[in-house]
Amino acid sequence: MKIALDAMGGDFGPSYVVPGAVMALREYPHIEKLFLVGDPAKIEAELKKHRCNDKRVEIYPASQVVDMSDRAVEAVRRKKDSSVSRAVDLVKHERADAIVSAGHTGAAVAASMIKLRTLPGIDRPGIAAVLPTQVNNFVLIDAGANIDARPEHLLQYAFMGSVYSRHVLHYKNPTIGLISLGEEDVKGSELTKEVFKMLKRSSLNFVGNIEGRHLFEDPVEVVVCDGFVGNVILKTSESIAVALFKWLKHELTRSKTRMAGAYLARHAFHTIKKKMNYEEHGGSPLLGVNGICIIAHGASTPLAIKNALRVAAESIEQQVNPHIIEEVRRYHETTASLEPATAIT
């Protein structure tokens, strides 16, 4: 496994990314090569600080960094020597199997689309975020890659999310739900109404429309929506998780009796907090591009970077892209005799 890591990405750059890389190298011996892409002097300083002289590390220089204020496509075209662009180039030229970046999400998506192109039968890639519930983990797709989606894009997301759920999360026949304003097929926007019809005709295990309350109360394995809605769901879920533990801490420290109860239940609280912690999930794959791209949180800590590299390794190991290609090909074959409106593209 050869992975290219955008060492300059994220809110904290090499000071957080490189320690996370060191943690991954020590924990995952199956990583054959790790390219650290960015400013060589800064990367070397961090490696020295953490006493890492692992021979699997190769520093790949890049003189530019995409700022959060940069427009995605313009940044890819104007900053050709940016760390994220150079990391994607390593995948494009088959020197690396995957890229991981905690930097500018739009730039990572744009660079991957422009340089790697999309898989056969896929028009737009989608970010697949994995969220936990009490009984399962579900794939939320799209979580922010494409905010102006068409019906066929959401159908593609459903196929890609199903493949990821089956081969990486190991759900045998993942259930698919479409985010809408009501459970009935007549409710929702024109977009969701059309997608409902397409999903109903597909071979996917589609259970119908789901509302926001179903995400955690009555969860499915794959939640399909456009990137605008998905990103709002993702950010809101993260915010609620952080707020919830702040509220608990405030209430549980108001008396000695509550503090004693909290101490006795500390292991349960720790388990739940770990389950809800984005650092443990690491990163989200950008499904649909002709390569593996993992989008990590902008505020990624070293632990989050380590786990993002784990997600990249899992995607390489499970051969997600060939499975997506096969699923889409099979769908086209079975719908070839039907009206054009039923086809993915």
Tab-separated table of C-alpha atoms in Angstrom:
chain	number	residue	atom	x	y	z
A	1	MET	CA	0.000	0.000	0.000
A	2	LYS	CA	1.378	3.353	-1.071
A	3	ILE	CA	-0.328	6.488	0.244
A	4	ALA	CA	0.256	10.173	-0.526
A	5	LEU	CA	-0.448	12.453	2.460
A	6	ASP	CA	-1.002	16.193	2.023
A	7	ALA	CA	1.343	17.281	4.820
A	8	MET	CA	0.377	20.953	4.536
A	9	GLY	CA	-3.372	20.420	4.757
A	10	GLY	CA	-5.663	21.091	7.693
A	11	ASP	CA	-5.870	23.881	10.214
A	12	PHE	CA	-2.524	23.018	11.795
A	13	GLY	CA	-0.430	21.781	8.847
A	14	PRO	CA	2.670	19.619	9.399
A	15	SER	CA	2.643	20.078	13.191
A	16	TYR	CA	-0.445	17.812	13.366
A	17	VAL	CA	-0.300	15.923	10.065
A	18	VAL	CA	3.241	14.559	10.426
A	19	PRO	CA	2.747	13.229	14.007
A	20	GLY	CA	-0.398	11.501	12.750
A	21	ALA	CA	1.644	9.956	9.941
A	22	VAL	CA	4.224	8.734	12.441
A	23	MET	CA	1.459	7.127	14.536
A	24	ALA	CA	0.097	5.363	11.438
A	25	LEU	CA	3.509	4.050	10.405
A	26	ARG	CA	4.049	2.569	13.851
A	27	GLU	CA	0.593	0.964	13.990
A	28	TYR	CA	0.088	-0.150	10.369
A	29	PRO	CA	3.068	-2.177	9.116
A	30	HIS	CA	1.148	-3.025	5.919
A	31	ILE	CA	1.670	0.549	4.647
A	32	GLU	CA	4.500	0.017	2.199
A	33	LYS	CA	5.248	3.658	1.330
A	34	LEU	CA	4.049	6.982	2.715
A	35	PHE	CA	4.673	10.105	0.669
A	36	LEU	CA	4.645	13.273	2.785
A	37	VAL	CA	3.879	16.047	0.322
A	38	GLY	CA	4.742	19.664	1.092
A	39	ASP	CA	7.531	21.888	2.421
A	40	PRO	CA	10.550	19.561	2.960
A	41	ALA	CA	12.105	21.691	5.719
A	42	LYS	CA	8.922	21.765	7.811
A	43	ILE	CA	8.236	18.062	7.255
A	44	GLU	CA	11.807	17.074	8.163
A	45	ALA	CA	11.666	19.181	11.331
A	46	GLU	CA	8.524	17.387	12.476
A	47	LEU	CA	9.934	13.961	11.656
A	48	LYS	CA	13.061	14.788	13.652
A	49	LYS	CA	10.963	16.077	16.576
A	50	HIS	CA	9.117	12.748	16.694
A	51	ARG	CA	12.283	10.703	16.152
A	52	CYS	CA	10.992	9.102	12.996
A	53	ASN	CA	13.493	7.733	10.512
A	54	ASP	CA	11.178	5.127	8.998
A	55	LYS	CA	12.473	4.095	5.585
A	56	ARG	CA	8.911	3.894	4.266
A	57	VAL	CA	8.667	7.693	4.369
A	58	GLU	CA	9.461	9.691	1.248
A	59	ILE	CA	9.233	13.472	1.289
A	60	TYR	CA	7.765	14.792	-1.948
A	61	PRO	CA	8.296	18.566	-2.321
A	62	ALA	CA	5.520	21.054	-3.061
A	63	SER	CA	6.072	24.810	-2.850
A	64	GLN	CA	2.456	25.995	-2.578
A	65	VAL	CA	-0.501	25.555	-0.227
A	66	VAL	CA	-4.188	25.991	-1.053
A	67	ASP	CA	-5.682	28.516	1.385
A	68	MET	CA	-9.220	28.118	2.686
A	69	SER	CA	-10.132	31.405	0.970
A	70	ASP	CA	-9.088	30.069	-2.458
A	71	ARG	CA	-11.723	28.997	-4.944
A	72	ALA	CA	-11.410	25.269	-5.538
A	73	VAL	CA	-11.028	24.976	-9.330
A	74	GLU	CA	-9.015	28.193	-9.602
A	75	ALA	CA	-6.633	26.953	-6.906
A	76	VAL	CA	-6.011	23.699	-8.781
A	77	ARG	CA	-5.310	25.578	-12.017
A	78	ARG	CA	-3.344	28.462	-10.505
A	79	LYS	CA	-1.423	26.641	-7.776
A	80	LYS	CA	-0.107	23.741	-9.790
A	81	ASP	CA	2.634	23.055	-7.231
A	82	SER	CA	0.308	22.916	-4.233
A	83	SER	CA	0.643	20.025	-1.817
A	84	VAL	CA	-2.840	18.674	-2.585
A	85	SER	CA	-2.287	18.811	-6.363
A	86	ARG	CA	1.085	17.099	-6.130
A	87	ALA	CA	-0.371	14.414	-3.891
A	88	VAL	CA	-3.116	13.713	-6.443
A	89	ASP	CA	-0.457	13.620	-9.171
A	90	LEU	CA	1.223	10.740	-7.339
A	91	VAL	CA	-2.024	8.757	-7.615
A	92	LYS	CA	-2.524	9.816	-11.230
A	93	HIS	CA	0.928	8.549	-12.201
A	94	GLU	CA	0.381	5.344	-10.177
A	95	ARG	CA	3.174	6.011	-7.713
A	96	ALA	CA	0.606	6.030	-4.902
A	97	ASP	CA	-2.644	4.106	-4.442
A	98	ALA	CA	-4.450	6.786	-2.426
A	99	ILE	CA	-4.330	10.402	-1.315
A	100	VAL	CA	-5.282	11.706	2.134
A	101	SER	CA	-5.882	15.413	2.733
A	102	ALA	CA	-7.254	17.467	5.628
A	103	GLY	CA	-6.914	20.649	3.585
A	104	HIS	CA	-9.332	22.545	1.352
A	105	THR	CA	-12.109	20.013	0.630
A	106	GLY	CA	-13.179	21.725	-2.589
A	107	ALA	CA	-9.612	21.731	-3.892
A	108	ALA	CA	-9.147	18.030	-3.069
A	109	VAL	CA	-12.411	17.202	-4.861
A	110	ALA	CA	-11.578	19.414	-7.866
A	111	ALA	CA	-8.013	18.111	-8.181
A	112	SER	CA	-9.215	14.507	-7.998
A	113	MET	CA	-11.933	15.072	-10.618
A	114	ILE	CA	-9.670	16.997	-12.994
A	115	LYS	CA	-6.586	14.804	-12.698
A	116	LEU	CA	-8.044	11.355	-11.977
A	117	ARG	CA	-11.421	11.669	-13.747
A	118	THR	CA	-14.458	9.697	-12.654
A	119	LEU	CA	-15.109	5.973	-12.848
A	120	PRO	CA	-17.022	4.580	-15.850
A	121	GLY	CA	-20.727	5.264	-15.391
A	122	ILE	CA	-20.184	7.891	-12.669
A	123	ASP	CA	-20.801	11.569	-13.465
A	124	ARG	CA	-20.090	13.182	-10.102
A	125	PRO	CA	-18.198	11.847	-7.089
A	126	GLY	CA	-19.693	11.941	-3.617
A	127	ILE	CA	-18.165	12.179	-0.159
A	128	ALA	CA	-19.161	9.168	1.951
A	129	ALA	CA	-19.143	10.088	5.637
A	130	VAL	CA	-19.606	7.255	8.134
A	131	LEU	CA	-21.773	8.150	11.144
A	132	PRO	CA	-22.483	5.971	14.211
A	133	THR	CA	-25.817	5.061	15.774
A	134	GLN	CA	-26.643	2.798	18.706
A	135	VAL	CA	-27.089	-0.220	16.433
A	136	ASN	CA	-24.955	0.403	13.331
A	137	ASN	CA	-22.759	2.739	11.303
A	138	PHE	CA	-24.338	4.332	8.269
A	139	VAL	CA	-22.881	5.919	5.139
A	140	LEU	CA	-24.056	9.466	4.451
A	141	ILE	CA	-23.537	10.277	0.768
A	142	ASP	CA	-23.062	12.958	-0.516
A	143	ALA	CA	-21.624	14.867	2.449
A	144	GLY	CA	-20.490	17.911	0.498
A	145	ALA	CA	-18.791	17.209	-2.823
A	146	ASN	CA	-21.634	18.227	-5.174
A	147	ILE	CA	-24.301	20.705	-4.063
A	148	ASP	CA	-26.029	20.972	-7.453
A	149	ALA	CA	-26.893	17.326	-7.936
A	150	ARG	CA	-29.219	15.882	-10.558
A	151	PRO	CA	-31.389	12.771	-10.008
A	152	GLU	CA	-28.941	10.461	-11.779
A	153	HIS	CA	-26.150	11.662	-9.472
A	154	LEU	CA	-28.108	10.603	-6.382
A	155	LEU	CA	-28.775	7.215	-7.947
A	156	GLN	CA	-25.035	6.861	-8.477
A	157	TYR	CA	-24.434	7.838	-4.837
A	158	ALA	CA	-26.786	5.066	-3.755
A	159	PHE	CA	-24.823	2.464	-5.709
A	160	MET	CA	-21.474	3.750	-4.437
A	161	GLY	CA	-22.683	3.993	-0.845
A	162	SER	CA	-24.063	0.472	-1.029
A	163	VAL	CA	-20.735	-0.885	-2.305
A	164	TYR	CA	-18.804	0.907	0.452
A	165	SER	CA	-21.217	-0.291	3.130
A	166	ARG	CA	-21.027	-3.865	1.892
A	167	HIS	CA	-17.284	-4.192	1.296
A	168	VAL	CA	-15.783	-1.883	3.937
A	169	LEU	CA	-18.411	-1.814	6.714
A	170	HIS	CA	-19.415	-5.431	5.955
A	171	TYR	CA	-23.209	-5.135	5.829
A	172	LYS	CA	-24.419	-8.022	3.668
A	173	ASN	CA	-27.383	-6.268	2.025
A	174	PRO	CA	-27.308	-2.607	3.134
A	175	THR	CA	-30.609	-0.766	3.336
A	176	ILE	CA	-30.865	2.518	1.419
A	177	GLY	CA	-32.872	5.541	2.520
A	178	LEU	CA	-33.484	8.807	0.640
A	179	ILE	CA	-33.589	11.987	2.744
A	180	SER	CA	-36.845	13.838	2.179
A	181	LEU	CA	-39.521	15.881	3.976
A	182	GLY	CA	-41.812	12.916	4.503
A	183	GLU	CA	-41.929	9.154	4.136
A	184	GLU	CA	-44.543	9.167	1.364
A	185	ASP	CA	-43.238	9.104	-2.220
A	186	VAL	CA	-45.367	12.149	-3.133
A	187	LYS	CA	-43.533	14.336	-0.608
A	188	GLY	CA	-40.281	16.191	-1.104
A	189	SER	CA	-38.725	18.298	-3.837
A	190	GLU	CA	-38.895	17.551	-7.548
A	191	LEU	CA	-35.359	16.177	-7.191
A	192	THR	CA	-36.215	13.690	-4.443
A	193	LYS	CA	-39.461	12.616	-6.133
A	194	GLU	CA	-37.564	11.697	-9.295
A	195	VAL	CA	-34.784	9.969	-7.362
A	196	PHE	CA	-37.390	7.969	-5.439
A	197	LYS	CA	-38.731	6.541	-8.708
A	198	MET	CA	-35.239	5.666	-9.938
A	199	LEU	CA	-34.242	3.973	-6.671
A	200	LYS	CA	-37.526	2.067	-6.575
A	201	ARG	CA	-36.774	0.576	-10.010
A	202	SER	CA	-33.181	-0.312	-9.111
A	203	SER	CA	-31.934	-3.580	-7.629
A	204	LEU	CA	-30.773	-1.798	-4.475
A	205	ASN	CA	-32.307	-2.573	-1.086
A	206	PHE	CA	-34.249	0.705	-1.093
A	207	VAL	CA	-36.605	1.170	1.861
A	208	GLY	CA	-38.018	4.529	0.749
A	209	ASN	CA	-37.906	8.105	1.966
A	210	ILE	CA	-36.561	8.827	5.427
A	211	GLU	CA	-36.737	11.980	7.495
A	212	GLY	CA	-34.026	13.497	9.649
A	213	ARG	CA	-35.439	11.811	12.763
A	214	HIS	CA	-34.827	8.387	11.210
A	215	LEU	CA	-31.059	8.891	10.982
A	216	PHE	CA	-30.451	7.827	14.569
A	217	GLU	CA	-33.851	6.491	15.748
A	218	ASP	CA	-34.533	3.994	12.958
A	219	PRO	CA	-31.287	3.940	10.977
A	220	VAL	CA	-30.574	2.502	7.544
A	221	GLU	CA	-27.089	1.575	6.311
A	222	VAL	CA	-26.887	4.147	3.472
A	223	VAL	CA	-28.422	7.626	3.525
A	224	VAL	CA	-28.654	9.337	0.114
A	225	CYS	CA	-28.925	13.104	-0.386
A	226	ASP	CA	-27.337	15.965	-2.316
A	227	GLY	CA	-24.125	17.540	-1.056
A	228	PHE	CA	-25.815	20.637	0.378
A	229	VAL	CA	-28.186	18.648	2.590
A	230	GLY	CA	-25.518	16.078	3.448
A	231	ASN	CA	-22.996	18.661	4.588
A	232	VAL	CA	-25.596	20.349	6.810
A	233	ILE	CA	-26.459	16.962	8.361
A	234	LEU	CA	-22.784	16.137	8.924
A	235	LYS	CA	-21.851	19.476	10.504
A	236	THR	CA	-25.005	19.537	12.639
A	237	SER	CA	-24.357	15.994	13.897
A	238	GLU	CA	-20.775	16.905	14.827
A	239	SER	CA	-21.950	20.022	16.644
A	240	ILE	CA	-24.637	18.165	18.600
A	241	ALA	CA	-22.104	15.522	19.690
A	242	VAL	CA	-19.753	18.191	21.083
A	243	ALA	CA	-22.590	20.164	22.712
A	244	LEU	CA	-24.098	17.057	24.314
A	245	PHE	CA	-20.964	16.230	26.269
A	246	LYS	CA	-20.564	19.842	27.363
A	247	TRP	CA	-24.133	19.775	28.691
A	248	LEU	CA	-23.492	16.481	30.466
A	249	LYS	CA	-20.293	17.762	32.045
A	250	HIS	CA	-22.055	20.901	33.242
A	251	GLU	CA	-24.935	18.993	34.834
A	252	LEU	CA	-22.866	16.155	36.278
A	253	THR	CA	-20.497	18.495	38.119
A	254	ARG	CA	-23.245	20.486	39.865
A	255	SER	CA	-23.269	18.305	42.976
A	256	LYS	CA	-21.109	15.706	44.715
A	257	THR	CA	-23.839	13.099	44.323
A	258	ARG	CA	-23.940	13.594	40.548
A	259	MET	CA	-20.146	13.561	40.389
A	260	ALA	CA	-20.075	10.237	42.214
A	261	GLY	CA	-22.621	8.794	39.780
A	262	ALA	CA	-20.646	10.124	36.836
A	263	TYR	CA	-17.501	8.467	38.188
A	264	LEU	CA	-19.253	5.111	38.407
A	265	ALA	CA	-20.534	5.508	34.826
A	266	ARG	CA	-17.266	6.908	33.448
A	267	HIS	CA	-16.517	3.873	31.277
A	268	ALA	CA	-19.918	4.098	29.604
A	269	PHE	CA	-19.407	7.819	28.958
A	270	HIS	CA	-15.949	7.125	27.546
A	271	THR	CA	-17.295	4.448	25.179
A	272	ILE	CA	-20.027	6.727	23.849
A	273	LYS	CA	-17.652	9.678	23.475
A	274	LYS	CA	-15.192	7.542	21.541
A	275	LYS	CA	-17.975	6.296	19.266
A	276	MET	CA	-19.081	9.861	18.509
A	277	ASN	CA	-15.576	11.304	18.131
A	278	TYR	CA	-14.767	12.287	14.530
A	279	GLU	CA	-11.091	11.598	15.258
A	280	GLU	CA	-11.851	7.890	15.532
A	281	HIS	CA	-13.493	7.820	12.100
A	282	GLY	CA	-10.537	9.647	10.526
A	283	GLY	CA	-11.684	10.589	7.057
A	284	SER	CA	-14.349	10.206	4.417
A	285	PRO	CA	-13.701	8.625	1.006
A	286	LEU	CA	-14.517	10.600	-2.125
A	287	LEU	CA	-16.277	7.814	-4.010
A	288	GLY	CA	-16.519	7.855	-7.774
A	289	VAL	CA	-13.093	9.126	-8.803
A	290	ASN	CA	-10.624	6.892	-10.621
A	291	GLY	CA	-8.385	6.545	-7.593
A	292	ILE	CA	-8.744	6.692	-3.820
A	293	CYS	CA	-9.124	10.080	-2.160
A	294	ILE	CA	-9.783	10.425	1.577
A	295	ILE	CA	-11.092	13.749	2.871
A	296	ALA	CA	-10.137	14.372	6.501
A	297	HIS	CA	-11.602	16.985	8.852
A	298	GLY	CA	-9.971	20.413	8.638
A	299	ALA	CA	-9.379	20.387	12.392
A	300	SER	CA	-7.819	16.918	12.286
A	301	THR	CA	-5.628	15.995	15.235
A	302	PRO	CA	-2.744	13.509	14.877
A	303	LEU	CA	-5.187	10.758	15.926
A	304	ALA	CA	-7.616	11.777	13.172
A	305	ILE	CA	-4.807	11.772	10.589
A	306	LYS	CA	-3.718	8.315	11.737
A	307	ASN	CA	-7.263	7.033	11.298
A	308	ALA	CA	-7.658	8.764	7.933
A	309	LEU	CA	-4.639	6.777	6.765
A	310	ARG	CA	-6.340	3.653	8.135
A	311	VAL	CA	-9.453	4.439	6.066
A	312	ALA	CA	-7.240	4.847	2.993
A	313	ALA	CA	-5.607	1.490	3.653
A	314	GLU	CA	-9.029	-0.175	4.065
A	315	SER	CA	-10.225	1.281	0.763
A	316	ILE	CA	-7.118	-0.002	-1.005
A	317	GLU	CA	-7.456	-3.437	0.597
A	318	GLN	CA	-11.166	-3.857	-0.157
A	319	GLN	CA	-10.859	-2.784	-3.831
A	320	VAL	CA	-13.834	-0.431	-3.592
A	321	ASN	CA	-13.513	1.090	-7.071
A	322	PRO	CA	-13.574	-2.184	-9.043
A	323	HIS	CA	-16.706	-3.165	-7.105
A	324	ILE	CA	-18.357	0.173	-7.971
A	325	ILE	CA	-17.524	-0.287	-11.652
A	326	GLU	CA	-18.995	-3.799	-11.597
A	327	GLU	CA	-22.201	-2.683	-9.841
A	328	VAL	CA	-22.775	0.153	-12.319
A	329	ARG	CA	-21.983	-2.102	-15.295
A	330	ARG	CA	-24.464	-4.691	-14.073
A	331	TYR	CA	-27.118	-2.019	-13.614
A	332	HIS	CA	-26.628	-0.753	-17.165
A	333	GLU	CA	-26.942	-4.265	-18.535
A	334	THR	CA	-30.199	-4.932	-16.720
A	335	THR	CA	-31.722	-1.571	-17.740
A	336	ALA	CA	-30.501	-1.543	-21.350
A	337	SER	CA	-33.925	-2.552	-22.662
A	338	LEU	CA	-35.795	-0.020	-20.532
A	339	GLU	CA	-36.517	3.648	-21.193
A	340	PRO	CA	-33.502	6.029	-21.025
A	341	ALA	CA	-34.849	7.709	-17.879
A	342	THR	CA	-34.030	4.629	-15.809
A	343	ALA	CA	-30.341	4.604	-16.704
A	344	ILE	CA	-27.739	6.041	-14.336
A	345	THR	CA	-26.254	8.310	-17.002
